[in-house]
Short mmCIF file of C-alpha atoms in Angstrom, two decimals:
data_model
loop_
_atom_site.label_atom_id
_atom_site.label_comp_id
_atom_site.label_asym_id
_atom_site.label_seq_id
_atom_site.Cartn_x
_atom_site.Cartn_y
_atom_site.Cartn_z
CA MET R 1 97.93 126.84 90.88
CA ASN R 2 94.56 125.12 90.32
CA GLU R 3 96.31 121.75 90.30
CA LYS R 4 98.11 122.41 93.53
CA ILE R 5 94.87 123.52 95.32
CA LEU R 6 93.02 120.54 93.92
CA ARG R 7 95.65 118.12 95.16
CA ILE R 8 95.54 119.67 98.62
CA ILE R 9 91.75 119.31 98.70
CA ALA R 10 91.91 115.66 97.52
CA LEU R 11 94.57 114.91 100.19
CA ILE R 12 92.15 116.23 102.81
CA PHE R 13 89.35 114.00 101.28
CA ARG R 14 91.59 110.96 101.38
CA LYS R 15 92.49 111.45 105.00
CA SER R 16 88.91 112.10 106.15
CA PRO R 17 86.57 109.29 107.18
CA HIS R 18 84.73 107.62 104.30
CA PHE R 19 81.17 108.66 103.57
CA ARG R 20 78.70 107.86 100.76
CA GLY R 21 79.10 110.16 97.83
CA LYS R 22 82.65 111.26 98.56
CA TYR R 23 83.88 110.35 95.12
CA ARG R 24 80.92 112.06 93.36
CA ILE R 25 81.58 115.24 95.36
CA GLY R 26 85.24 115.07 94.63
CA LYS R 27 84.73 114.69 90.91
CA PHE R 28 82.34 117.69 90.90
CA ILE R 29 85.07 119.79 92.69
CA GLN R 30 87.67 118.51 90.20
CA LYS R 31 85.50 119.74 87.27
CA LEU R 32 85.19 123.16 88.79
CA PHE R 33 89.00 123.56 88.93
CA ILE R 34 90.33 121.62 85.85
CA LYS R 35 88.95 119.91 82.77
CA LYS R 36 90.03 116.31 82.30
CA ASN R 37 92.57 116.89 79.54
CA ASN R 38 93.96 120.20 80.91
CA TRP R 39 96.23 118.85 83.57
CA GLN R 40 99.80 120.13 83.21
CA ASN R 41 101.18 117.48 85.60
CA PRO R 42 98.67 114.61 85.66
CA GLU R 43 101.06 111.91 86.97
CA PHE R 44 102.09 111.89 90.64
CA PHE R 45 102.17 109.73 93.78
CA ILE R 46 99.31 109.65 96.28
CA GLN R 47 99.13 107.83 99.60
CA LEU R 48 96.05 105.68 100.32
CA LYS R 49 94.52 104.98 103.65
CA ASN R 50 96.41 101.73 103.92
CA LYS R 51 99.70 103.67 103.63
CA SER R 52 100.42 102.43 100.12
CA GLU R 53 101.97 105.05 97.80
CA LEU R 54 100.86 104.66 94.19
CA PHE R 55 101.86 106.50 91.05
CA ILE R 56 98.67 107.56 89.38
CA ASP R 57 97.46 109.38 86.18
CA ILE R 58 94.60 111.53 87.24
CA ARG R 59 93.22 111.50 83.64
CA SER R 60 92.23 107.79 84.30
CA LYS R 61 88.80 107.32 85.89
CA THR R 62 90.20 104.23 87.56
CA HIS R 63 92.85 106.37 89.28
CA SER R 64 90.59 109.24 90.13
CA ILE R 65 88.60 107.10 92.47
CA PRO R 66 91.44 106.50 95.00
CA PHE R 67 92.67 110.07 94.34
CA TRP R 68 89.50 111.24 96.10
CA THR R 69 88.59 108.39 98.43
CA GLY R 70 92.00 107.05 99.46
CA MET R 71 90.59 103.51 99.05
CA ARG R 72 90.52 100.57 96.67
CA ASP R 73 89.08 97.18 97.63
CA ASP R 74 90.22 97.67 101.24
CA GLU R 75 87.99 94.96 102.77
CA ILE R 76 89.21 92.12 100.52
CA ILE R 77 92.90 93.33 100.71
CA ASN R 78 92.70 93.30 104.50
CA GLN R 79 91.21 89.79 104.38
CA ILE R 80 94.03 88.57 102.20
CA ILE R 81 96.61 90.04 104.52
CA LYS R 82 95.01 88.44 107.53
CA ASN R 83 95.22 85.03 105.90
CA LEU R 84 98.97 85.24 104.94
CA THR R 85 101.17 82.73 106.63
CA PRO R 86 104.98 82.43 106.74
CA ASN R 87 106.51 82.03 103.29
CA SER R 88 103.20 82.78 101.55
CA ILE R 89 103.30 83.37 97.75
CA VAL R 90 100.56 85.55 96.21
CA LEU R 91 99.99 86.06 92.50
CA ASP R 92 98.50 89.36 91.49
CA VAL R 93 97.24 88.83 87.88
CA GLY R 94 96.28 92.12 86.37
CA ALA R 95 98.32 94.09 88.93
CA ASN R 96 97.62 97.48 87.25
CA ILE R 97 99.54 100.08 89.27
CA GLY R 98 99.78 98.09 92.46
CA TYR R 99 96.45 98.38 94.32
CA TYR R 100 96.91 94.90 95.72
CA THR R 101 100.57 94.26 95.12
CA ILE R 102 101.90 97.02 97.42
CA PRO R 103 99.84 96.57 100.57
CA ILE R 104 100.22 92.76 100.38
CA ALA R 105 103.92 93.03 99.74
CA LYS R 106 104.38 95.32 102.77
CA LYS R 107 102.85 92.69 104.96
CA ILE R 108 104.38 89.65 103.21
CA SER R 109 107.82 91.18 103.71
CA THR R 110 107.49 90.34 107.40
CA LEU R 111 106.72 86.72 106.63
CA ASN R 112 109.52 85.91 104.20
CA GLY R 113 107.00 85.57 101.37
CA SER R 114 106.52 87.20 97.95
CA VAL R 115 104.00 88.76 95.59
CA HIS R 116 104.35 87.89 91.84
CA ALA R 117 102.76 90.65 89.91
CA PHE R 118 101.64 90.30 86.23
CA GLU R 119 101.00 93.49 84.33
CA PRO R 120 101.48 93.50 80.54
CA VAL R 121 100.38 97.11 79.80
CA LYS R 122 103.61 99.17 79.35
CA GLU R 123 102.35 102.33 81.01
CA ASN R 124 100.78 100.41 83.91
CA PHE R 125 103.96 98.42 84.41
CA PHE R 126 105.97 101.58 84.52
CA SER R 127 103.75 102.96 87.31
CA LEU R 128 103.79 99.55 89.14
CA ARG R 129 107.57 99.46 89.12
CA LYS R 130 107.75 103.07 90.47
CA ALA R 131 105.26 102.14 93.29
CA VAL R 132 107.39 99.04 94.20
CA GLU R 133 110.47 101.15 94.43
CA ARG R 134 108.69 104.01 96.25
CA ASN R 135 107.37 101.63 98.97
CA ARG R 136 110.64 99.75 99.17
CA VAL R 137 109.21 96.30 98.61
CA GLU R 138 111.59 95.26 95.78
CA LYS R 139 112.85 92.27 97.63
CA ASN R 140 109.44 90.78 98.05
CA VAL R 141 107.88 91.53 94.63
CA VAL R 142 108.55 89.71 91.35
CA LEU R 143 107.52 91.86 88.41
CA ASN R 144 106.33 90.18 85.26
CA GLN R 145 105.52 92.28 82.19
CA PHE R 146 103.43 89.81 80.42
CA ALA R 147 99.85 88.49 80.46
CA LEU R 148 98.73 85.00 81.49
CA GLY R 149 96.52 83.01 79.02
CA ASP R 150 96.06 79.67 77.34
CA TYR R 151 99.06 79.76 75.07
CA ASN R 152 102.52 81.19 74.70
CA GLY R 153 103.02 84.02 72.21
CA SER R 154 101.66 87.51 71.71
CA ILE R 155 98.23 89.21 71.52
CA GLU R 156 96.81 92.59 70.88
CA ILE R 157 95.12 94.57 73.60
CA VAL R 158 92.84 97.58 73.54
CA LYS R 159 93.34 100.47 76.03
CA THR R 160 90.07 101.59 77.38
CA GLU R 161 91.05 104.91 79.01
CA GLN R 162 93.07 107.94 78.23
CA GLY R 163 96.26 108.64 80.11
CA LYS R 164 99.62 107.01 80.41
CA SER R 165 98.21 104.42 82.83
CA SER R 166 94.93 102.80 81.91
CA ASN R 167 92.77 99.73 81.81
CA ALA R 168 93.00 97.44 78.81
CA VAL R 169 91.22 94.45 77.42
CA LEU R 170 92.19 91.78 74.84
CA SER R 171 91.16 92.79 71.34
CA PHE R 172 87.90 90.95 70.43
CA ASN R 173 87.54 92.60 66.98
CA ASP R 174 84.50 94.63 67.90
CA GLU R 175 84.92 97.71 65.72
CA GLN R 176 82.10 99.62 67.37
CA TYR R 177 83.53 99.10 70.86
CA GLU R 178 87.22 99.57 69.84
CA LYS R 179 86.80 102.62 67.61
CA GLY R 180 89.09 105.43 68.66
CA LEU R 181 90.91 103.39 71.24
CA SER R 182 94.65 102.84 71.13
CA LYS R 183 96.16 99.28 70.96
CA GLU R 184 99.31 97.56 72.08
CA THR R 185 100.80 94.16 71.37
CA ILE R 186 101.78 92.26 74.52
CA GLU R 187 103.51 89.02 75.44
CA ILE R 188 101.32 86.20 76.71
CA LYS R 189 102.35 83.05 78.59
CA MET R 190 100.67 80.11 80.34
CA LEU R 191 100.37 79.89 84.08
CA ASP R 192 101.21 76.22 83.91
CA ASP R 193 104.66 77.13 82.67
CA TYR R 194 105.19 79.28 85.76
CA MET R 195 105.31 76.24 88.04
CA ASN R 196 109.07 76.02 87.81
CA GLN R 197 109.35 79.54 89.13
CA ILE R 198 107.86 78.84 92.50
CA ASN R 199 107.40 75.98 94.97
CA ARG R 200 103.96 76.99 96.29
CA CYS R 201 101.05 79.37 95.69
CA ASP R 202 98.65 80.39 98.35
CA PHE R 203 96.50 83.01 96.71
CA ILE R 204 95.69 84.27 93.20
CA LYS R 205 93.96 87.64 92.69
CA VAL R 206 92.75 88.07 89.08
CA ASP R 207 91.31 91.13 87.42
CA ILE R 208 91.93 90.93 83.69
CA GLU R 209 88.80 92.26 82.05
CA GLY R 210 87.15 89.11 80.72
CA ALA R 211 90.25 87.09 80.01
CA GLU R 212 89.86 85.03 83.22
CA TYR R 213 88.82 81.95 81.34
CA PHE R 214 92.04 81.88 79.39
CA LEU R 215 94.10 82.28 82.56
CA ILE R 216 92.31 79.33 84.21
CA LYS R 217 92.38 77.15 81.12
CA GLY R 218 96.17 77.81 80.75
CA GLY R 219 96.77 77.24 84.46
CA THR R 220 94.81 74.05 85.21
CA LYS R 221 97.90 71.96 86.12
CA PHE R 222 99.27 74.86 88.24
CA ILE R 223 95.96 75.11 90.08
CA GLU R 224 95.64 71.43 90.61
CA LYS R 225 99.08 71.22 92.08
CA PHE R 226 99.05 74.23 94.42
CA LYS R 227 95.31 74.55 95.13
CA PRO R 228 95.49 78.36 95.82
CA VAL R 229 92.63 80.46 97.00
CA ILE R 230 91.38 82.33 93.89
CA TYR R 231 89.59 85.70 94.02
CA GLY R 232 88.55 87.58 90.93
CA GLU R 233 86.40 90.20 89.27
CA PHE R 234 84.63 88.26 86.52
CA ASN R 235 83.17 90.87 84.26
CA ALA R 236 80.25 89.30 82.45
CA PHE R 237 80.23 91.87 79.66
CA PHE R 238 83.83 91.18 78.69
CA LEU R 239 83.55 87.43 79.28
CA ARG R 240 80.67 87.33 76.78
CA LYS R 241 82.67 89.23 74.29
CA PHE R 242 85.02 86.19 74.02
CA GLY R 243 82.07 83.71 74.00
CA PHE R 244 82.29 82.66 77.69
CA THR R 245 80.55 83.07 80.98
CA LEU R 246 81.54 82.40 84.55
CA LEU R 247 79.95 78.97 84.17
CA ASP R 248 82.71 78.04 81.76
CA ILE R 249 85.37 78.87 84.37
CA TRP R 250 83.35 76.95 86.92
CA LYS R 251 83.37 73.90 84.69
CA ILE R 252 87.16 73.84 85.07
CA LEU R 253 87.39 74.67 88.79
CA ALA R 254 84.54 72.52 90.18
CA PRO R 255 85.98 69.07 89.10
CA ILE R 256 89.32 69.84 90.72
CA GLY R 257 87.65 70.47 94.13
CA TYR R 258 86.73 74.15 94.40
CA GLU R 259 83.73 75.78 95.95
CA ALA R 260 82.34 79.18 95.11
CA TYR R 261 81.65 82.07 97.55
CA VAL R 262 80.52 85.67 97.28
CA GLU R 263 81.12 88.58 99.73
CA ASP R 264 78.70 88.80 102.63
CA ARG R 265 76.79 92.07 102.25
CA ILE R 266 76.68 92.64 106.04
CA LYS R 267 80.20 91.41 107.00
CA LYS R 268 82.47 93.00 104.45
CA GLY R 269 85.58 90.91 103.69
CA LYS R 270 83.73 87.72 104.67
CA PHE R 271 82.15 85.34 102.31
CA ILE R 272 79.22 83.01 101.91
CA LYS R 273 78.90 79.88 99.83
CA THR R 274 76.96 80.37 96.60
CA GLU R 275 75.65 78.69 93.53
CA VAL R 276 77.58 79.84 90.48
CA LYS R 277 75.63 81.93 88.01
CA GLU R 278 76.54 83.93 84.97
CA ASN R 279 75.97 87.31 86.54
CA LEU R 280 78.17 86.92 89.52
CA ILE R 281 81.12 89.39 89.50
CA ASP R 282 83.37 89.26 92.54
CA VAL R 283 83.83 85.63 93.37
CA LEU R 284 86.08 83.77 95.84
CA PHE R 285 86.95 80.18 94.83
CA LEU R 286 88.17 78.00 97.78
CA PRO R 287 89.56 74.50 97.64
CA ALA R 288 87.08 72.26 99.49
CA GLU R 289 89.84 70.88 101.69
CA GLU R 290 91.37 74.30 102.38
CA LYS R 291 92.15 74.36 106.15
CA ALA R 292 91.95 78.09 106.22
CA THR R 293 88.38 78.11 104.69
CA LYS R 294 86.90 79.08 108.01
CA LYS R 295 88.89 82.27 108.07
CA TRP R 296 87.25 83.39 104.87
CA ILE R 297 83.62 82.43 105.35
CA THR R 298 80.79 83.76 107.51
CA HIS R 299 79.71 81.41 110.20
#
């Protein structure tokens, strides 16, 4: 009964206008009703404000945020959608359960385009597939259950959350960090080898917990050929665990004609040009000659 009541309260929260502290209040209410590991049925679908239906595991902190707020990166997703053109192809690298894949696929289905989603974690891929089927976007989504890196083979990852769906990072042999966390061996491929699968690429969204350098290094030819807009969350903590910083990624992208931008704090979803520094997190890389650049930046 407590679970049913809590889900009704959360539904009301998701449908209500956003306000500061909504998630914090929701988590407080959740703790009053149910302890984190006492859910009898922790996996279910929820509908976000953008009408995407996602299959979540409420035991995951990552999933509990949209469970209460009904939102996840809405400003940037809306901006991506606004910049889609007929036949657009978008790569969602680190697709998780479909936060970006589903809303973009819904729009791109009207433009004869496609989303290529990459999610190597078994549980996340299961939830992603369920979301694709639930939202009826199978014809416009290509699901890839492997990671993208700088070689072809396999690698061990560490799952950083409890629950059947969770975040994960590449194993970097840090016993103190990885202690008590479960691991999984996944397939890894190079983005350069994906060139024969598509004839264009307009946008790459990447969120792979510090492994972004390996993606870019293994996809240099792909990026040079298609010159996609690239948006990513570049976690400095995880990048440093592998011995890299955002500057190392910049050393690859700058020579092939990219410029760096960060989100305008006033005009959400719009970006301003920036100097690349190690501590930048959410960064948009635009080809200097990109005709659509003006659609992204603040004037």
